[in-house]
């Protein structure tokens, strides 16, 4: 209890197994601020879950959720899932993110999937001076109004890329599409 009468509480629940094969990380951190005893709190909560995490090799597979709740139960939720793991001679890179909750007028959702070579990650060309192969898919949505979708492929000296943008219905231009 603070001299002003406010009450601040913190809760921590975590598990770290950074030396096992799974390199598992799990945890919940919560900070609550009460204006007075019996009042509804303002809360900030962080949930973290990860496995197969290797900071030296920059491998990860995890999820992060950050939630803010007002005393009158309005909320803001940030959600992220990410993965960068080796798959044979290539790497899978995937991610999803969102910003949602009652405080968000136009929720945002994004998604990325890619498969790239170790050479490309290190910024190196192939022995004959061409680009290593890779491909990706990306989506972004803001409410029901705006959507962006893109996919592409790199193969040696060829780059194929499509981008499509859907705009709000009240605009004169409803969509834009570009192929390269």
mmCIF file of C-alpha atoms in Angstrom:
data_model
loop_
_atom_site.group_PDB
_atom_site.id
_atom_site.type_symbol
_atom_site.label_atom_id
_atom_site.label_comp_id
_atom_site.label_asym_id
_atom_site.label_seq_id
_atom_site.Cartn_x
_atom_site.Cartn_y
_atom_site.Cartn_z
ATOM 1 C CA UNK A 1 0.000 0.000 0.000
ATOM 2 C CA UNK A 2 1.410 3.378 -1.016
ATOM 3 C CA UNK A 3 1.058 6.500 1.172
ATOM 4 C CA UNK A 4 -1.552 7.798 -1.304
ATOM 5 C CA UNK A 5 -3.759 4.754 -0.608
ATOM 6 C CA UNK A 6 -3.039 3.125 -3.969
ATOM 7 C CA UNK A 7 -2.187 -0.546 -3.926
ATOM 8 C CA UNK A 8 0.343 -2.010 -6.345
ATOM 9 C CA UNK A 9 0.826 -5.768 -6.629
ATOM 10 C CA UNK A 10 3.136 -7.892 -8.728
ATOM 11 C CA UNK A 11 2.899 -11.609 -9.511
ATOM 12 C CA UNK A 12 5.588 -13.687 -11.189
ATOM 13 C CA UNK A 13 5.354 -17.317 -12.279
ATOM 14 C CA UNK A 14 8.186 -18.485 -14.507
ATOM 15 C CA UNK A 15 10.159 -21.530 -15.617
ATOM 16 C CA UNK A 16 13.498 -21.457 -17.444
ATOM 17 C CA UNK A 17 15.168 -24.631 -18.745
ATOM 18 C CA UNK A 18 17.951 -23.117 -20.822
ATOM 19 C CA UNK A 19 20.341 -26.052 -20.552
ATOM 20 C CA UNK A 20 17.999 -28.857 -21.615
ATOM 21 C CA UNK A 21 17.570 -29.925 -25.245
ATOM 22 C CA UNK A 22 14.250 -28.088 -25.466
ATOM 23 C CA UNK A 23 15.558 -24.835 -23.951
ATOM 24 C CA UNK A 24 12.104 -24.118 -22.584
ATOM 25 C CA UNK A 25 10.972 -20.717 -21.320
ATOM 26 C CA UNK A 26 7.547 -20.123 -19.764
ATOM 27 C CA UNK A 27 6.311 -17.327 -17.608
ATOM 28 C CA UNK A 28 3.582 -14.961 -16.541
ATOM 29 C CA UNK A 29 4.309 -11.533 -15.112
ATOM 30 C CA UNK A 30 1.446 -9.376 -13.839
ATOM 31 C CA UNK A 31 1.440 -5.862 -12.436
ATOM 32 C CA UNK A 32 -1.802 -4.502 -10.935
ATOM 33 C CA UNK A 33 -2.580 -0.967 -9.754
ATOM 34 C CA UNK A 34 -5.613 -0.421 -7.508
ATOM 35 C CA UNK A 35 -6.798 3.164 -6.838
ATOM 36 C CA UNK A 36 -7.953 2.004 -3.380
ATOM 37 C CA UNK A 37 -8.865 -1.155 -1.475
ATOM 38 C CA UNK A 38 -11.767 -2.929 -3.207
ATOM 39 C CA UNK A 39 -11.373 -0.947 -6.467
ATOM 40 C CA UNK A 40 -11.036 -2.648 -9.837
ATOM 41 C CA UNK A 41 -7.367 -2.788 -10.874
ATOM 42 C CA UNK A 42 -5.540 -1.518 -13.915
ATOM 43 C CA UNK A 43 -3.478 -4.555 -15.007
ATOM 44 C CA UNK A 44 -0.566 -5.287 -17.278
ATOM 45 C CA UNK A 45 0.077 -8.990 -17.917
ATOM 46 C CA UNK A 46 2.890 -10.563 -19.922
ATOM 47 C CA UNK A 47 2.751 -14.238 -20.892
ATOM 48 C CA UNK A 48 5.788 -15.798 -22.521
ATOM 49 C CA UNK A 49 6.247 -19.328 -23.838
ATOM 50 C CA UNK A 50 9.194 -20.570 -25.850
ATOM 51 C CA UNK A 51 10.874 -23.803 -26.800
ATOM 52 C CA UNK A 52 13.926 -24.829 -28.809
ATOM 53 C CA UNK A 53 15.464 -21.445 -28.032
ATOM 54 C CA UNK A 54 19.153 -21.003 -28.769
ATOM 55 C CA UNK A 55 20.405 -17.401 -28.508
ATOM 56 C CA UNK A 56 23.847 -18.279 -29.926
ATOM 57 C CA UNK A 57 22.403 -19.759 -33.133
ATOM 58 C CA UNK A 58 19.380 -17.408 -33.137
ATOM 59 C CA UNK A 59 16.869 -20.297 -33.106
ATOM 60 C CA UNK A 60 13.501 -19.634 -31.490
ATOM 61 C CA UNK A 61 9.939 -20.894 -31.395
ATOM 62 C CA UNK A 62 7.740 -18.922 -29.055
ATOM 63 C CA UNK A 63 4.761 -16.821 -28.203
ATOM 64 C CA UNK A 64 4.361 -13.513 -26.367
ATOM 65 C CA UNK A 65 1.057 -12.056 -25.152
ATOM 66 C CA UNK A 66 0.852 -8.633 -23.534
ATOM 67 C CA UNK A 67 -2.529 -7.572 -22.130
ATOM 68 C CA UNK A 68 -3.515 -4.221 -20.666
ATOM 69 C CA UNK A 69 -6.852 -4.036 -18.788
ATOM 70 C CA UNK A 70 -8.441 -0.827 -17.496
ATOM 71 C CA UNK A 71 -10.467 -0.690 -14.265
ATOM 72 C CA UNK A 72 -13.694 -0.644 -16.337
ATOM 73 C CA UNK A 73 -12.616 -3.865 -18.162
ATOM 74 C CA UNK A 74 -11.542 -2.314 -21.486
ATOM 75 C CA UNK A 75 -8.555 -4.177 -22.872
ATOM 76 C CA UNK A 76 -5.706 -4.031 -25.347
ATOM 77 C CA UNK A 77 -4.077 -7.313 -26.381
ATOM 78 C CA UNK A 78 -0.780 -7.663 -28.239
ATOM 79 C CA UNK A 79 -0.169 -11.214 -29.459
ATOM 80 C CA UNK A 80 2.980 -12.421 -31.239
ATOM 81 C CA UNK A 81 4.067 -15.884 -32.321
ATOM 82 C CA UNK A 82 7.443 -16.375 -33.954
ATOM 83 C CA UNK A 83 9.607 -19.188 -35.167
ATOM 84 C CA UNK A 84 13.023 -19.411 -36.808
ATOM 85 C CA UNK A 85 14.184 -23.008 -36.933
ATOM 86 C CA UNK A 86 16.419 -25.052 -39.240
ATOM 87 C CA UNK A 87 14.762 -27.544 -41.613
ATOM 88 C CA UNK A 88 17.599 -29.461 -43.247
ATOM 89 C CA UNK A 89 19.631 -27.006 -45.346
ATOM 90 C CA UNK A 90 16.923 -24.338 -45.183
ATOM 91 C CA UNK A 91 15.324 -22.275 -42.451
ATOM 92 C CA UNK A 92 11.649 -21.893 -41.667
ATOM 93 C CA UNK A 93 10.751 -18.410 -40.525
ATOM 94 C CA UNK A 94 7.151 -17.876 -39.462
ATOM 95 C CA UNK A 95 5.304 -15.308 -37.445
ATOM 96 C CA UNK A 96 1.903 -13.986 -36.551
ATOM 97 C CA UNK A 97 1.006 -10.827 -34.744
ATOM 98 C CA UNK A 98 -2.150 -9.069 -33.716
ATOM 99 C CA UNK A 99 -3.364 -6.004 -31.878
ATOM 100 C CA UNK A 100 -6.914 -6.545 -30.617
ATOM 101 C CA UNK A 101 -9.223 -5.777 -27.721
ATOM 102 C CA UNK A 102 -12.098 -3.479 -26.854
ATOM 103 C CA UNK A 103 -9.794 -0.426 -26.994
ATOM 104 C CA UNK A 104 -8.870 -1.117 -30.648
ATOM 105 C CA UNK A 105 -11.290 0.255 -33.255
ATOM 106 C CA UNK A 106 -9.620 -1.570 -36.171
ATOM 107 C CA UNK A 107 -7.907 -4.790 -35.013
ATOM 108 C CA UNK A 108 -4.646 -5.567 -36.783
ATOM 109 C CA UNK A 109 -3.566 -9.074 -37.795
ATOM 110 C CA UNK A 110 -0.383 -10.059 -39.629
ATOM 111 C CA UNK A 111 1.153 -13.311 -40.792
ATOM 112 C CA UNK A 112 4.507 -14.241 -42.363
ATOM 113 C CA UNK A 113 5.790 -17.583 -43.627
ATOM 114 C CA UNK A 114 9.162 -17.934 -45.314
ATOM 115 C CA UNK A 115 11.692 -20.561 -46.228
ATOM 116 C CA UNK A 116 15.234 -19.332 -46.799
ATOM 117 C CA UNK A 117 18.729 -20.761 -47.070
ATOM 118 C CA UNK A 118 21.536 -20.258 -44.587
ATOM 119 C CA UNK A 119 23.416 -18.390 -47.339
ATOM 120 C CA UNK A 120 20.641 -15.833 -47.719
ATOM 121 C CA UNK A 121 20.390 -15.311 -43.957
ATOM 122 C CA UNK A 122 24.103 -14.518 -43.896
ATOM 123 C CA UNK A 123 23.773 -12.175 -46.881
ATOM 124 C CA UNK A 124 25.899 -14.310 -49.196
ATOM 125 C CA UNK A 125 25.382 -15.029 -52.888
ATOM 126 C CA UNK A 126 25.808 -18.479 -54.438
ATOM 127 C CA UNK A 127 29.238 -19.453 -55.805
ATOM 128 C CA UNK A 128 28.230 -18.264 -59.283
ATOM 129 C CA UNK A 129 27.154 -14.827 -57.940
ATOM 130 C CA UNK A 130 23.399 -15.419 -57.923
ATOM 131 C CA UNK A 131 20.808 -15.174 -55.169
ATOM 132 C CA UNK A 132 20.140 -18.249 -53.014
ATOM 133 C CA UNK A 133 16.572 -19.547 -53.301
ATOM 134 C CA UNK A 134 13.843 -18.359 -50.956
ATOM 135 C CA UNK A 135 10.102 -17.844 -50.854
ATOM 136 C CA UNK A 136 7.682 -15.977 -48.613
ATOM 137 C CA UNK A 137 3.990 -15.209 -48.001
ATOM 138 C CA UNK A 138 2.857 -12.165 -46.028
ATOM 139 C CA UNK A 139 -0.600 -10.880 -44.990
ATOM 140 C CA UNK A 140 -1.670 -7.803 -43.064
ATOM 141 C CA UNK A 141 -5.248 -6.843 -42.175
ATOM 142 C CA UNK A 142 -6.438 -3.700 -40.410
ATOM 143 C CA UNK A 143 -10.065 -4.183 -39.388
ATOM 144 C CA UNK A 144 -12.370 -4.982 -42.285
ATOM 145 C CA UNK A 145 -11.073 -2.010 -44.246
ATOM 146 C CA UNK A 146 -7.511 -2.668 -45.369
ATOM 147 C CA UNK A 147 -5.753 -5.850 -46.480
ATOM 148 C CA UNK A 148 -2.249 -6.304 -47.851
ATOM 149 C CA UNK A 149 -1.074 -9.636 -49.237
ATOM 150 C CA UNK A 150 2.288 -10.382 -50.788
ATOM 151 C CA UNK A 151 4.162 -13.463 -51.854
ATOM 152 C CA UNK A 152 7.458 -13.875 -53.562
ATOM 153 C CA UNK A 153 10.123 -16.240 -54.697
ATOM 154 C CA UNK A 154 13.824 -15.769 -55.371
ATOM 155 C CA UNK A 155 15.533 -18.331 -57.565
ATOM 156 C CA UNK A 156 19.062 -17.651 -58.790
ATOM 157 C CA UNK A 157 18.656 -14.452 -60.831
ATOM 158 C CA UNK A 158 14.847 -14.428 -60.929
ATOM 159 C CA UNK A 159 12.626 -12.520 -58.548
ATOM 160 C CA UNK A 160 8.874 -13.080 -58.660
ATOM 161 C CA UNK A 161 6.743 -10.945 -56.384
ATOM 162 C CA UNK A 162 3.011 -10.203 -56.112
ATOM 163 C CA UNK A 163 1.507 -7.495 -53.938
ATOM 164 C CA UNK A 164 -2.221 -6.911 -53.572
ATOM 165 C CA UNK A 165 -3.765 -4.136 -51.493
ATOM 166 C CA UNK A 166 -7.486 -3.847 -50.744
ATOM 167 C CA UNK A 167 -8.537 -0.382 -49.635
ATOM 168 C CA UNK A 168 -11.588 0.951 -47.741
ATOM 169 C CA UNK A 169 -14.842 0.786 -49.716
ATOM 170 C CA UNK A 170 -15.449 4.545 -49.486
ATOM 171 C CA UNK A 171 -12.372 5.326 -51.616
ATOM 172 C CA UNK A 172 -12.485 5.710 -55.398
ATOM 173 C CA UNK A 173 -9.746 3.090 -55.795
ATOM 174 C CA UNK A 174 -10.773 -0.175 -54.119
ATOM 175 C CA UNK A 175 -7.639 -2.233 -54.740
ATOM 176 C CA UNK A 176 -4.138 -2.180 -56.173
ATOM 177 C CA UNK A 177 -2.276 -5.187 -57.550
ATOM 178 C CA UNK A 178 1.367 -5.300 -58.600
ATOM 179 C CA UNK A 179 3.303 -8.196 -60.146
ATOM 180 C CA UNK A 180 7.034 -8.193 -60.616
#
